[in-house]
Coordinates of C-alpha atoms in Angstrom, one line a residue:
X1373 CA -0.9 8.4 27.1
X1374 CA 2.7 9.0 28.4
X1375 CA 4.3 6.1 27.2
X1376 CA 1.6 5.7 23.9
X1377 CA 3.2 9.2 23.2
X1378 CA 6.8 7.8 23.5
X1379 CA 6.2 5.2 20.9
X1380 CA 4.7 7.2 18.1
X1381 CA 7.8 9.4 18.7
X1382 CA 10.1 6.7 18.5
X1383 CA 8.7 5.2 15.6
X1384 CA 8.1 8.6 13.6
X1385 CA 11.5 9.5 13.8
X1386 CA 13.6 6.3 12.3
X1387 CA 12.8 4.3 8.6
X1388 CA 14.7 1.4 10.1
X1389 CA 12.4 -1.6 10.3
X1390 CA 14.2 -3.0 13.3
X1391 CA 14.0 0.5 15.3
X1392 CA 10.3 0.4 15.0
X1393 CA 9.9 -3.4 16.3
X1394 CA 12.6 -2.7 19.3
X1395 CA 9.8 0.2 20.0
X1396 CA 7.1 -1.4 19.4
X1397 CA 8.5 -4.7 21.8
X1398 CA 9.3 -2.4 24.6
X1399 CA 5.9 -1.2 24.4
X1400 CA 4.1 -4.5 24.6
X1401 CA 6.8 -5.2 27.4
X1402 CA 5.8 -2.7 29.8
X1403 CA 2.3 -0.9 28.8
X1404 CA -1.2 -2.7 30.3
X1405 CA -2.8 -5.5 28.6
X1406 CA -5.9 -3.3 27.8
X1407 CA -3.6 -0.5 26.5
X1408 CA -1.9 -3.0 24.2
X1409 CA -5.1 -4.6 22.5
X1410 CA -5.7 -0.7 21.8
X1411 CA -2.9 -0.3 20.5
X1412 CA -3.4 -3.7 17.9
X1413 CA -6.6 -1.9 17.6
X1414 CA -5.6 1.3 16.2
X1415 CA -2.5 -0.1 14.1
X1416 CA -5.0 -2.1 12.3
X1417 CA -7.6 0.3 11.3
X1418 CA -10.4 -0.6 14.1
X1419 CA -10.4 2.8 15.0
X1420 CA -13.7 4.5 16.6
X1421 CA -15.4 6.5 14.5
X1422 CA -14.8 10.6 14.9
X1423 CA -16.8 12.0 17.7
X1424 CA -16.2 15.7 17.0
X1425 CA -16.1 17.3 13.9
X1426 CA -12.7 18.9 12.7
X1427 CA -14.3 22.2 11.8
X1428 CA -16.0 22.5 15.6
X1429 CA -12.4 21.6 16.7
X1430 CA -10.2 24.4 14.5
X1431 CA -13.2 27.2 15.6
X1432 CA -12.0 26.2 19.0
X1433 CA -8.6 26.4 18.7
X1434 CA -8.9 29.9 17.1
X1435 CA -10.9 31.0 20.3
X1436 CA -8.0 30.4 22.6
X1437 CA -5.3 31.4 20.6
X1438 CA -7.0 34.4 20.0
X1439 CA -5.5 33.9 16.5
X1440 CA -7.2 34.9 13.2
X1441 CA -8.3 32.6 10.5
X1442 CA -6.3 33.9 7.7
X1443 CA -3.2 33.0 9.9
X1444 CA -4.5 30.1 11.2
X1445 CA -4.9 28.9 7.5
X1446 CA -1.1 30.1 7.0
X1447 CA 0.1 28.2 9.6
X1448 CA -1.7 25.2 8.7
X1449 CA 0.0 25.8 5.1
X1450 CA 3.3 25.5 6.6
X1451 CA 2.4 22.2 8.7
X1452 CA 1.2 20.4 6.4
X1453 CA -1.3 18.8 9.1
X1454 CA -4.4 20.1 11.0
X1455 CA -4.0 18.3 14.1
X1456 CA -0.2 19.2 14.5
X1457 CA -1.1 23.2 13.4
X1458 CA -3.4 22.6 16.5
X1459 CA -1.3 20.9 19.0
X1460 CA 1.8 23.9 18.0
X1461 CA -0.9 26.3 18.0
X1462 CA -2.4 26.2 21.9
X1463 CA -0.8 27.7 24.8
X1464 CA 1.2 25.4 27.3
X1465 CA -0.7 23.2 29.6
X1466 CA -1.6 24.4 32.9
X1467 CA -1.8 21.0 34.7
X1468 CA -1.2 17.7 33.6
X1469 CA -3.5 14.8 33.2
X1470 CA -2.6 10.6 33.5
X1471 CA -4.8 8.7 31.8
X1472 CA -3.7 5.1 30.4
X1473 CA -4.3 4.7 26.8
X1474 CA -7.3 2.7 26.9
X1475 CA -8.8 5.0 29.7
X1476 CA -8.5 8.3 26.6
X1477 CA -9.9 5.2 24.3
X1478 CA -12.6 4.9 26.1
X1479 CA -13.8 8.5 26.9
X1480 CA -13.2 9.4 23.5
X1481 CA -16.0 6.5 22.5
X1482 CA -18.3 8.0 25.0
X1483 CA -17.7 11.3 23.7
X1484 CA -19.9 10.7 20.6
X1485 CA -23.2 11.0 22.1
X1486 CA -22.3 14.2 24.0
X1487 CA -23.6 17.6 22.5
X1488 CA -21.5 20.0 21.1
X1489 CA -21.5 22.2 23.9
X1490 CA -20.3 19.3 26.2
X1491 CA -17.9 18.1 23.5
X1492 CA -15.9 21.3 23.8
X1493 CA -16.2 21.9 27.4
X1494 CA -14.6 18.2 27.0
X1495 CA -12.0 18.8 24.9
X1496 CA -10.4 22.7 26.2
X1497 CA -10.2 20.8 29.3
X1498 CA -8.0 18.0 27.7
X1499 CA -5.8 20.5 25.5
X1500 CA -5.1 22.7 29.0
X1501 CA -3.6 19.0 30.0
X1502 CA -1.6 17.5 28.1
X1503 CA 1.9 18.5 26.1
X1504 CA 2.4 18.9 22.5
X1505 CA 3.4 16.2 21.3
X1506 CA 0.5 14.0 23.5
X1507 CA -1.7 16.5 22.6
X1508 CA -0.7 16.0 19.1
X1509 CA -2.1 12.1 19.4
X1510 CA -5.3 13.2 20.7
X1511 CA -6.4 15.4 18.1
X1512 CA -5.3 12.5 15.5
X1513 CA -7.1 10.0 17.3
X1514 CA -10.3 12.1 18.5
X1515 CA -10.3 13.9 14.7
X1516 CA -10.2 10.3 13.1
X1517 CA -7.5 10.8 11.3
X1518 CA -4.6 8.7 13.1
X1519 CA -2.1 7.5 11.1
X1520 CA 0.9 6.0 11.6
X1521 CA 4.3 4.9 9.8
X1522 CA 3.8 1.3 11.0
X1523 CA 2.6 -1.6 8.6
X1524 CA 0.6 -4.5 9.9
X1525 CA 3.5 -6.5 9.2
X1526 CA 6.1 -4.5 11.1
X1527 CA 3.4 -4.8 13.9
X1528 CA 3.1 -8.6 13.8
X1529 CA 6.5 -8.5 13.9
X1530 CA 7.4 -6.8 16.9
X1531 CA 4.3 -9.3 18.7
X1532 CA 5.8 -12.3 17.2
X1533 CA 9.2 -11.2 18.9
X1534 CA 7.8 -10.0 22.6
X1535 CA 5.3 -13.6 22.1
X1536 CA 7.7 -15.6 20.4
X1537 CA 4.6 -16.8 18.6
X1538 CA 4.6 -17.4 14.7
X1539 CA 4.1 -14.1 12.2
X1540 CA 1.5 -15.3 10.0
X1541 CA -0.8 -16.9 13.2
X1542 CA -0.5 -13.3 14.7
X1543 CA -1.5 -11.9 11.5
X1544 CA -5.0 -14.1 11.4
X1545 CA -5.6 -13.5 14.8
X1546 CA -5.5 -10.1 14.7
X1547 CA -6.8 -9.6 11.3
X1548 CA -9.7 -11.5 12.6
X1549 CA -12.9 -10.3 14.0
X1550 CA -12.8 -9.3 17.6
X1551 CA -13.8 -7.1 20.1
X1552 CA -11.8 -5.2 22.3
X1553 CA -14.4 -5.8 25.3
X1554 CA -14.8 -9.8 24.8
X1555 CA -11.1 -10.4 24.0
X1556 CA -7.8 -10.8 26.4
X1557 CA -4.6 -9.4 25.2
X1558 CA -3.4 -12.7 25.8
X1559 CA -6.2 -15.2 24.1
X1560 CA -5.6 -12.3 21.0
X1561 CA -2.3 -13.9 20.5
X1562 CA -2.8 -17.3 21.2
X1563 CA -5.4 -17.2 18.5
X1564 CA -8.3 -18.6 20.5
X1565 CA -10.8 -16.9 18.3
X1566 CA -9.3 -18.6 15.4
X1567 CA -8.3 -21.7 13.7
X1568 CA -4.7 -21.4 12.4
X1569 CA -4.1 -24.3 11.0
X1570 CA -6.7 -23.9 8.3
X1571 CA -4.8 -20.7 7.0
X1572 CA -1.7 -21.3 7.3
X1573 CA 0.4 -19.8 4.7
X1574 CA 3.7 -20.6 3.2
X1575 CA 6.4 -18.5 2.4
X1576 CA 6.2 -17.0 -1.3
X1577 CA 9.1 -18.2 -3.8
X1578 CA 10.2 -14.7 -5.7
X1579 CA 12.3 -14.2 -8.6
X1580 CA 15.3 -12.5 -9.1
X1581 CA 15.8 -9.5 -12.3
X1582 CA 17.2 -11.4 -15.3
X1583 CA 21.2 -11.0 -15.0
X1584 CA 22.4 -13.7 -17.6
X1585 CA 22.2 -13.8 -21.3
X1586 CA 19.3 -16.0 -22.5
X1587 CA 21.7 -18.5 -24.0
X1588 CA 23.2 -19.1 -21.2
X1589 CA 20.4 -20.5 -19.3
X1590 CA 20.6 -23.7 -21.8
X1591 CA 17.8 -25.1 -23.5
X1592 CA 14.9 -22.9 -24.4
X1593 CA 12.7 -25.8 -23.7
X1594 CA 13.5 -26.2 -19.9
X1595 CA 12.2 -23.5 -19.2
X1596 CA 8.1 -22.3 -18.5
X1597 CA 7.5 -19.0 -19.9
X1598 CA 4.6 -16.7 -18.2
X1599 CA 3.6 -13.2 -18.9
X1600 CA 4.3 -11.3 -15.9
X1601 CA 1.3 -9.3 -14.3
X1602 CA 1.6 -6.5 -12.8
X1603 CA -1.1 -6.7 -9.3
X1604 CA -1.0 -8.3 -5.8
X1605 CA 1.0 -11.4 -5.4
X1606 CA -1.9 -13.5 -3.5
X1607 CA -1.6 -17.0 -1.8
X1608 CA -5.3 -19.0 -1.5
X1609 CA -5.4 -21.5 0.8
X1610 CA -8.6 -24.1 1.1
X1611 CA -8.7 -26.3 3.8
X1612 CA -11.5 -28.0 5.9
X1613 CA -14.2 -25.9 3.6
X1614 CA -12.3 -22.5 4.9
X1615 CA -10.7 -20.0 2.4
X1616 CA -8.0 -17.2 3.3
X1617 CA -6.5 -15.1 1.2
X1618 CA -3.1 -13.9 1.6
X1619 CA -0.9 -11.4 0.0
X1620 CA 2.7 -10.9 -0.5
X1621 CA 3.2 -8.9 2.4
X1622 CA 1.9 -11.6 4.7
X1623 CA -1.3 -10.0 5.2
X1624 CA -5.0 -11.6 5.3
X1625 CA -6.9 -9.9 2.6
X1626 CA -9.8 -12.4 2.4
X1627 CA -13.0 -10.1 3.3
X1628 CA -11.5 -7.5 0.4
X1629 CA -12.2 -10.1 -2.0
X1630 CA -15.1 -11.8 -1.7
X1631 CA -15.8 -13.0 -5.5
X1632 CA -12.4 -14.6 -5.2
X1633 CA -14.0 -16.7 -2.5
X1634 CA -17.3 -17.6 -4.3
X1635 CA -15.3 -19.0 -6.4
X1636 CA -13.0 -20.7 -5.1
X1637 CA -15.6 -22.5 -3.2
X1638 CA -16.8 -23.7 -6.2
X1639 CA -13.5 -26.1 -6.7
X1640 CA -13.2 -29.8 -5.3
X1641 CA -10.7 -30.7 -2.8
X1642 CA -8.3 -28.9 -0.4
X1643 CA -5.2 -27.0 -2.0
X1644 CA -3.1 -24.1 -1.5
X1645 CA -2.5 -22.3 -5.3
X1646 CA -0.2 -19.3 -5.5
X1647 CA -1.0 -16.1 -8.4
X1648 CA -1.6 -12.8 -9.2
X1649 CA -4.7 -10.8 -8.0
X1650 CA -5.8 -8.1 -11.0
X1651 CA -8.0 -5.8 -11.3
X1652 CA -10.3 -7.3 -14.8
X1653 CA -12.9 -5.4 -16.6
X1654 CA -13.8 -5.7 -20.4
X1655 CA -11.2 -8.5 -21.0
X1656 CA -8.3 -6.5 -19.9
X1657 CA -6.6 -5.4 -16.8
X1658 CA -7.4 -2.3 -15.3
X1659 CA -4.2 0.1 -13.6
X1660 CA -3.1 -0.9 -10.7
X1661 CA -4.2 2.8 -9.2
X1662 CA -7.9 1.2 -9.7
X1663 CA -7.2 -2.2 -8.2
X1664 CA -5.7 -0.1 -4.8
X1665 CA -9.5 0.9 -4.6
X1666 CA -10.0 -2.9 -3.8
X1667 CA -7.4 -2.6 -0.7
X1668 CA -7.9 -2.1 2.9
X1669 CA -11.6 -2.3 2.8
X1670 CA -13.8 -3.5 5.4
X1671 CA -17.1 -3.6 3.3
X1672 CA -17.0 -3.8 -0.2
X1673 CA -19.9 -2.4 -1.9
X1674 CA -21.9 -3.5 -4.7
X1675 CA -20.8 -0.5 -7.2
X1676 CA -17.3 -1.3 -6.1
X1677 CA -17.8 -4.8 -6.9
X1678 CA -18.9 -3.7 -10.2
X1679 CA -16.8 -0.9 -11.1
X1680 CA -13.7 -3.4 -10.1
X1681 CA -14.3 -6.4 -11.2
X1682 CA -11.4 -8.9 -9.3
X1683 CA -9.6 -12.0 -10.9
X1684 CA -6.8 -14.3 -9.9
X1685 CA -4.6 -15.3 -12.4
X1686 CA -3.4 -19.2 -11.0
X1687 CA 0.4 -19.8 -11.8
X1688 CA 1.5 -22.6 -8.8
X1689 CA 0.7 -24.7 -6.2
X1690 CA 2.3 -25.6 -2.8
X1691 CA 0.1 -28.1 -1.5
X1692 CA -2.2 -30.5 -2.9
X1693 CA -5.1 -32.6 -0.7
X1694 CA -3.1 -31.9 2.6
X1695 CA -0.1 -32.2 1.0
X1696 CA 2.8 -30.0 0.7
X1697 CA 4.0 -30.1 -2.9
X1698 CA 6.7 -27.8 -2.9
X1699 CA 9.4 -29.9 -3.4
X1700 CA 7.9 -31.5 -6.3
X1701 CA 9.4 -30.3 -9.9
X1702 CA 7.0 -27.6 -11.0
X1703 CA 6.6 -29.5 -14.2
X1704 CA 4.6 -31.9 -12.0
X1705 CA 3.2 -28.8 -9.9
X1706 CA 1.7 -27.6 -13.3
X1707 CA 0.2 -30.7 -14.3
X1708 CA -2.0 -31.0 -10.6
X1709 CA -3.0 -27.3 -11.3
X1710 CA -4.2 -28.0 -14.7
X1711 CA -6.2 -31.0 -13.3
X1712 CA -7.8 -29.0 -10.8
X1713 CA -8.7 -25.8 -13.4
X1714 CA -9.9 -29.1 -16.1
X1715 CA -13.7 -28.8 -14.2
X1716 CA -16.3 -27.1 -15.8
X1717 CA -16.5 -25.0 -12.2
X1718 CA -13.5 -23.3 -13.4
X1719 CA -15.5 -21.5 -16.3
X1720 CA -16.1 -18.2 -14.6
X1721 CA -14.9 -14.6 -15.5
X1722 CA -12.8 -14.8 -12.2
X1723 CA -9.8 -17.6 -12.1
X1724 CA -7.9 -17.7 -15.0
X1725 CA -4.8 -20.4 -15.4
X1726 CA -1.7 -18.3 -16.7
X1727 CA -1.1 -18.8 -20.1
X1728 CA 2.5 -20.9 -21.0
X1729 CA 4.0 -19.4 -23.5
X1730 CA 5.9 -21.4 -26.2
X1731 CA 9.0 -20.5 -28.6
X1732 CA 11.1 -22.4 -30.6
X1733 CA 14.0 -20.3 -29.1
X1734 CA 15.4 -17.7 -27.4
X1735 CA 15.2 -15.2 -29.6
X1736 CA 11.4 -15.8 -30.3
X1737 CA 11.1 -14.8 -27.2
X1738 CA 12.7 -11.3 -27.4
X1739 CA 9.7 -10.1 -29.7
X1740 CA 6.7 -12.0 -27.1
X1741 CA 8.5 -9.8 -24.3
X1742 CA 8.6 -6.5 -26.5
X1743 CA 4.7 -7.0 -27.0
X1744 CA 4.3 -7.8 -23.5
X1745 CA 2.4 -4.2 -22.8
X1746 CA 0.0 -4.9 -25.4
X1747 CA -1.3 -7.7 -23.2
X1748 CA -0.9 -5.3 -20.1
X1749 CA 1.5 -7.2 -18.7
X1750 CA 5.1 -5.9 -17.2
X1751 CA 7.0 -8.6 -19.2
X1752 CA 7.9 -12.6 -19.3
X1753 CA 8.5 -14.8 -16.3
X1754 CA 11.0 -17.5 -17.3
X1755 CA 11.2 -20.6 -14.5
X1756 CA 13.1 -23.6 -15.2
X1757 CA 11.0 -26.6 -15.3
X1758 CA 12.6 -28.8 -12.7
X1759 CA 12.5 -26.4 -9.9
X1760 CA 11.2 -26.6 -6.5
X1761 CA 8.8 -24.3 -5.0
X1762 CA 11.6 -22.2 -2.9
X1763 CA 11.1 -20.0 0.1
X1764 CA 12.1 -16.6 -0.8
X1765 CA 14.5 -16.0 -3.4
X1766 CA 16.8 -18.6 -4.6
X1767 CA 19.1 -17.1 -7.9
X1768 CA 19.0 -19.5 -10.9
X1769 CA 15.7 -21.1 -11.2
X1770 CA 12.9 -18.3 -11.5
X1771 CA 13.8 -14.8 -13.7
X1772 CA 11.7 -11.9 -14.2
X1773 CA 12.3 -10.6 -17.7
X1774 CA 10.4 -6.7 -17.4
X1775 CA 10.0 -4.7 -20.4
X1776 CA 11.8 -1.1 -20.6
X1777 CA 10.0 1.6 -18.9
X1778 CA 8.1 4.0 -20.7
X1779 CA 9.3 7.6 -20.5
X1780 CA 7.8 11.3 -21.4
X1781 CA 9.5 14.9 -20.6
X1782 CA 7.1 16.8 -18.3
X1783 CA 7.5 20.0 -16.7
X1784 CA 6.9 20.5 -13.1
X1785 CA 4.0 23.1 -12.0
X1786 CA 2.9 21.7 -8.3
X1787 CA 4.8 20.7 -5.2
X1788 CA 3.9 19.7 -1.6
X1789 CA 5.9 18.9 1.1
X1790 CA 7.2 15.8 2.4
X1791 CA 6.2 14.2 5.8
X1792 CA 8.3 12.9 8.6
X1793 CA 12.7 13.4 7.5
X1794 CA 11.2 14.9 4.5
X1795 CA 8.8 17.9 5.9
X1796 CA 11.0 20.7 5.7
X1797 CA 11.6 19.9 1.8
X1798 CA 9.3 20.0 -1.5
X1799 CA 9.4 16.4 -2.4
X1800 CA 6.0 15.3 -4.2
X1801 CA 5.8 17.0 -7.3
X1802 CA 3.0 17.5 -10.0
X1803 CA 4.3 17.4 -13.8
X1804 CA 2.2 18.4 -16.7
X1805 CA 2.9 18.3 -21.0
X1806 CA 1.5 20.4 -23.4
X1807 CA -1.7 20.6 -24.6
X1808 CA -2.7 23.3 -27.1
X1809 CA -1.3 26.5 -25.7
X1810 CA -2.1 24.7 -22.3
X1811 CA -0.3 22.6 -19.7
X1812 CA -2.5 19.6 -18.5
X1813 CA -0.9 17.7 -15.2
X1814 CA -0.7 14.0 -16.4
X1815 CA 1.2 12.3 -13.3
X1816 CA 2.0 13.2 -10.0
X1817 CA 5.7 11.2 -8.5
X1818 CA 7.7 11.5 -5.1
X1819 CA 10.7 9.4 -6.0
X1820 CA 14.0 9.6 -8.2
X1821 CA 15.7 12.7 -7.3
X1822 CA 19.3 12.3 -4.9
X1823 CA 19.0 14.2 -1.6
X1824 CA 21.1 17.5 -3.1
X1825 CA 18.4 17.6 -6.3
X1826 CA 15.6 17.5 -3.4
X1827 CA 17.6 20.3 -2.0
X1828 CA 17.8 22.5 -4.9
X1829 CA 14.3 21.7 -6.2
X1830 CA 13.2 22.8 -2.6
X1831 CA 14.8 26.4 -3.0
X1832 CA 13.4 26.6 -6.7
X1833 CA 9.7 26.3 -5.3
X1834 CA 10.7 28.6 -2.6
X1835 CA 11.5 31.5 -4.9
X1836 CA 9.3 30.4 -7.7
X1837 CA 5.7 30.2 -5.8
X1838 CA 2.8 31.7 -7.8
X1839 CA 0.1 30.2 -5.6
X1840 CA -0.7 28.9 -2.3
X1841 CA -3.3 26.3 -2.2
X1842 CA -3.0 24.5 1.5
X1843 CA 0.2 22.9 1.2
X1844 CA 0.3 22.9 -2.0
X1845 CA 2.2 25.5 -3.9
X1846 CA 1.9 26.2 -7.8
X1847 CA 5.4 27.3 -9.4
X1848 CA 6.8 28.8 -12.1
X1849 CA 6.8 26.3 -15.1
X1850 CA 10.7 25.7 -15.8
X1851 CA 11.9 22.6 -14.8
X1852 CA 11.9 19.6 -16.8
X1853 CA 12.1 16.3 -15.8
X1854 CA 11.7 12.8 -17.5
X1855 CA 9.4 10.5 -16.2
X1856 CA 9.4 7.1 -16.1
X1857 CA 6.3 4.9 -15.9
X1858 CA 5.5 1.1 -16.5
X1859 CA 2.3 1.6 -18.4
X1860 CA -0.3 3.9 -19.9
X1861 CA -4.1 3.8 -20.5
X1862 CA -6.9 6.3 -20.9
X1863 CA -9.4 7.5 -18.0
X1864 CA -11.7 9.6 -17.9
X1865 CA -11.0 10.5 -14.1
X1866 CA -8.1 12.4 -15.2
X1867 CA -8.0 16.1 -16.9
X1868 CA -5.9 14.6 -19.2
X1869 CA -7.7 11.9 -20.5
X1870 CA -4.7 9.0 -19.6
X1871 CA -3.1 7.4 -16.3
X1872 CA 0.3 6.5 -16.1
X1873 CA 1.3 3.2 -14.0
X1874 CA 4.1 3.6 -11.2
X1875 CA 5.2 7.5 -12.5
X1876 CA 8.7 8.4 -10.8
X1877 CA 11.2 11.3 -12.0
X1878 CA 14.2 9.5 -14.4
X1879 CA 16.3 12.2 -14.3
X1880 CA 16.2 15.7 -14.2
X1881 CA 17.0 17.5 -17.9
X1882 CA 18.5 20.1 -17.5
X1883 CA 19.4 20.4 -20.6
X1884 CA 15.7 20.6 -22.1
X1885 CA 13.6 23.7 -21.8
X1886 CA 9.9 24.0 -21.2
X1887 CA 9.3 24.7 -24.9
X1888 CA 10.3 21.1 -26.2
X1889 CA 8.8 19.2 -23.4
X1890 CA 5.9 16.3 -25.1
X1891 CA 2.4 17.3 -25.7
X1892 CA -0.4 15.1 -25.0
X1893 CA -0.8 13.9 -28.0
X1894 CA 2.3 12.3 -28.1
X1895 CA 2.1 10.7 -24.7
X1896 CA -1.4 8.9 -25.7
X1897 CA 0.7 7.9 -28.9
X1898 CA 2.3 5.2 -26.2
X1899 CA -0.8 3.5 -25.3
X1900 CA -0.5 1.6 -28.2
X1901 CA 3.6 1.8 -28.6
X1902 CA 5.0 -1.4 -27.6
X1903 CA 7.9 0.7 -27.6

């Protein structure tokens, strides 16, 4: 637990990418083969379930401390976090216990079929043992709740470093099913539970903001126009009768899709077809809050199948019958994809081919692009006919051309705290416009302010607090901020009646008080504003 302890430390306290693999390496390098599989184990969500109840737990730790609840509740205010309140809480440790990682792993598994009375007899024991910030990781991991600022990328990452084994076969093999008791840390990596070259991905080709004039990227006609969508960049491959699903951020998301799967299985042929994965109900696309629902799912219900209907929206392909195409012109990358979507077993309410759009000229296109929300899409694609499939970015040949962002004046009336650099500062803020002689919140945000603004905002919810609602506070409704969003729809799941897409603060006005801020009236106005 030592040296488990030592890496959630090291990786808590940087943002830098590279500080968390050098971590994360020297980890691997020197921990147990059995602690490390836990380790891949926990990073990637096959956690146990929670053995003890969090309430059973919080009783306890008011026993010891002797502590009562109205301060324990204040304290847990100020953290932010229940197991952290706990772990700052306790008395120091009268002895110390060693255990290796998998060795706590193991009697926190047992620990569920214990009873309550042996659960804290259990448990008092292990917080008299260990120091804060290890006792810190044990409430997180025996309360279920462990969380961690590392993505399964930055984790493959730091294995495909210490291994020296490619990325995106560590990210099948560990995505995979397996089972910590059946598996070597060793075979894990080496994929011997998997096939890999069935899924193998290839890198995306991304686009680059449009810099130039459009006259200066030449004739109108060299170029394919496609509306731009705004979901999860997804890569299918099909190969040997197998399907995988990958996303953007080089993760397998097959099993969180399965009607993608059905029907893709219903195509001829082996191919790999890059696209956009939406969230499609009611012949349009739902926000991209609703398609998260879809994300990070180990069983997707029925009534999640149904209440988020998935399609893919098909705009490339990178290999055709075993073949990689990439270096083919995508004029003759489009023509294979149409042939492929020409069978009838592409007429389903789930793979759509993305529409080309065609203009005469350039400036036709200024008007398609200022209509682009109407369609719920973030803009126009423009990608020059003759270009290769590239990996990564490659300036010149593919442009995303986004539509203006949407923007309201709100006034702020709820702020939390941040977590890690950010906890001793109000940084995730609650804004609200008028309705009636009411203010109704309409968007939450946690990004757009410079570090001094964070600052000053921070002392303004300090000594403008009306309430106190866990970490939340309610303040004093007098700062007004514009908000920025890339879309707008109705919902019923919201007081307000509407959900904005990506919210984030503009810039603070200062020059606006509360009285002229919008109403909500106005903002529902923009659902059908192109403008």
């Amino acid at each position: 637990m030592i040296h488990f302890s030592k890496l959630i430390s090291a990786v808590e306290i940087t943002n830098k990418t590279n500080d968390k693999i050098a971590a994360l390496v020297d980890y691997f390098t020197h921990a147990p083969d059995k602690d490390k599989l836990w380790l891949i184990a926990i990073f990637t969500g096959k956690r146990p379930k929670r053995p003890v109840q969090t309430k059973l737990m919080r009783q306890w730790c008011m026993q010891i401390t002797k502590i009562p609840e109205w301060l324990f509740q204040e304290s847990y205010s100020t953290v932010g976090d229940l197991g952290e309140t706990m772990a700052l809480l306790l008395p120091e440790p009268t002895h110390q216990i060693e255990k290796t990682f998998s060795e706590w792993m193991q009697e926190i598994i047992d620990l569920k079929s214990k009873t309550d009375q042996e659960k804290e007899a259990y448990v008092r024991h292990v917080w008299s043992g260990l120091e804060t910030q290890e006792r810190l990781i044990f409430n997180k991991l025996i309360g279920g709740s462990f969380r961690v600022g590392v993505s399964k990328k930055t984790l493959v990452n730091a294995l495909a470093k210490y291994s020296g084994i490619e990325a995106n076969q560590l990210m099948h093999s560990i995505i995979g099913n397996w089972d910590i008791n059946e598996i070597s840390f060793y075979d894990l990596l080496q994929g011997e539970h998997i096939n890999y070259d069935n899924s193998k991905p290839y890198p995306f080709c991304l686009a680059y903001a449009l810099e130039k004039d459009l006259e200066q990227l030449g004739d109108v006609n060299d170029w394919q126009v496609e509306y731009k969508w705004d979901g999860i960049r997804g890569q299918i491959v099909k190969r040997n009768n197998e399907i995988f699903i990958w996303s953007r951020g080089e993760e397998l998301v097959t099993e969180q899709f399965p009607e993608l799967v059905e029907a893709i299985e219903k195509l001829e042929g082996d191919f790999v077809i890059d696209g956009e994965i939406l969230a499609l109900k009611d012949n349009g696309i739902l926000l991209f809050n609703d398609l998260q629902k879809r994300l990070n799912r180990k069983n997707v219900t029925k009534k999640l199948l149904q209440d988020v209907p998935i399609g893919f929206y098909v705009y490339d392909m990178m290999e055709w019958d075993n073949k990689d195409i990439r270096e083919q012109p995508l004029s003759l990358r489009r023509e294979k994809l149409e042939h492929l979507f020409s069978s009838e077993a592409t007429n389903n309410k789930t793979l759509f081919l993305s529409q080309i759009i065609t203009s005469q000229n350039w400036q036709d296109l200024i008007s398609v692009r200022e209509g682009a929300r109407e369609k719920d899409s973030e803009g126009l694609m423009l990608k020059q006919k003759n270009s290769p499939y590239h990996t990564g970015r490659k300036k010149g040949d593919w442009w995303k051309w986004k539509v203006d962002p949407l923007t309201i004046d709100a006034v702020m009336i709820y702020a939390q705290k941040g977590s890690g650099r950010r906890s001793g500062y109000y940084t995730d803020y609650t804004f609200a416009v008028k309705k009636d002689d009411k203010l109704v919140t309409v968007a939450k945000a946690y990004s757009g302010l410079t570090n001094e603004e964070i600052k000053e905002v921070s002392r303004f919810v300090r000594n403008n607090s009306i309430e106190k609602f866990g970490p939340v506070r309610t303040v004093k409704p007098k700062l007004v901020f514009e908000i920025a969003f890339e879309g707008i729809a109705l919902s019923n799941r919201h007081k307000s009646g509407v959900a904005l897409r990506f919210p984030r603060i503009s810039r603070w006005r200062r020059d606006k008080p509360v009285e002229e801020i919008d109403t909500i009236e106005t903002v529902k106005q923009l659902i059908h504003s192109p403008n």
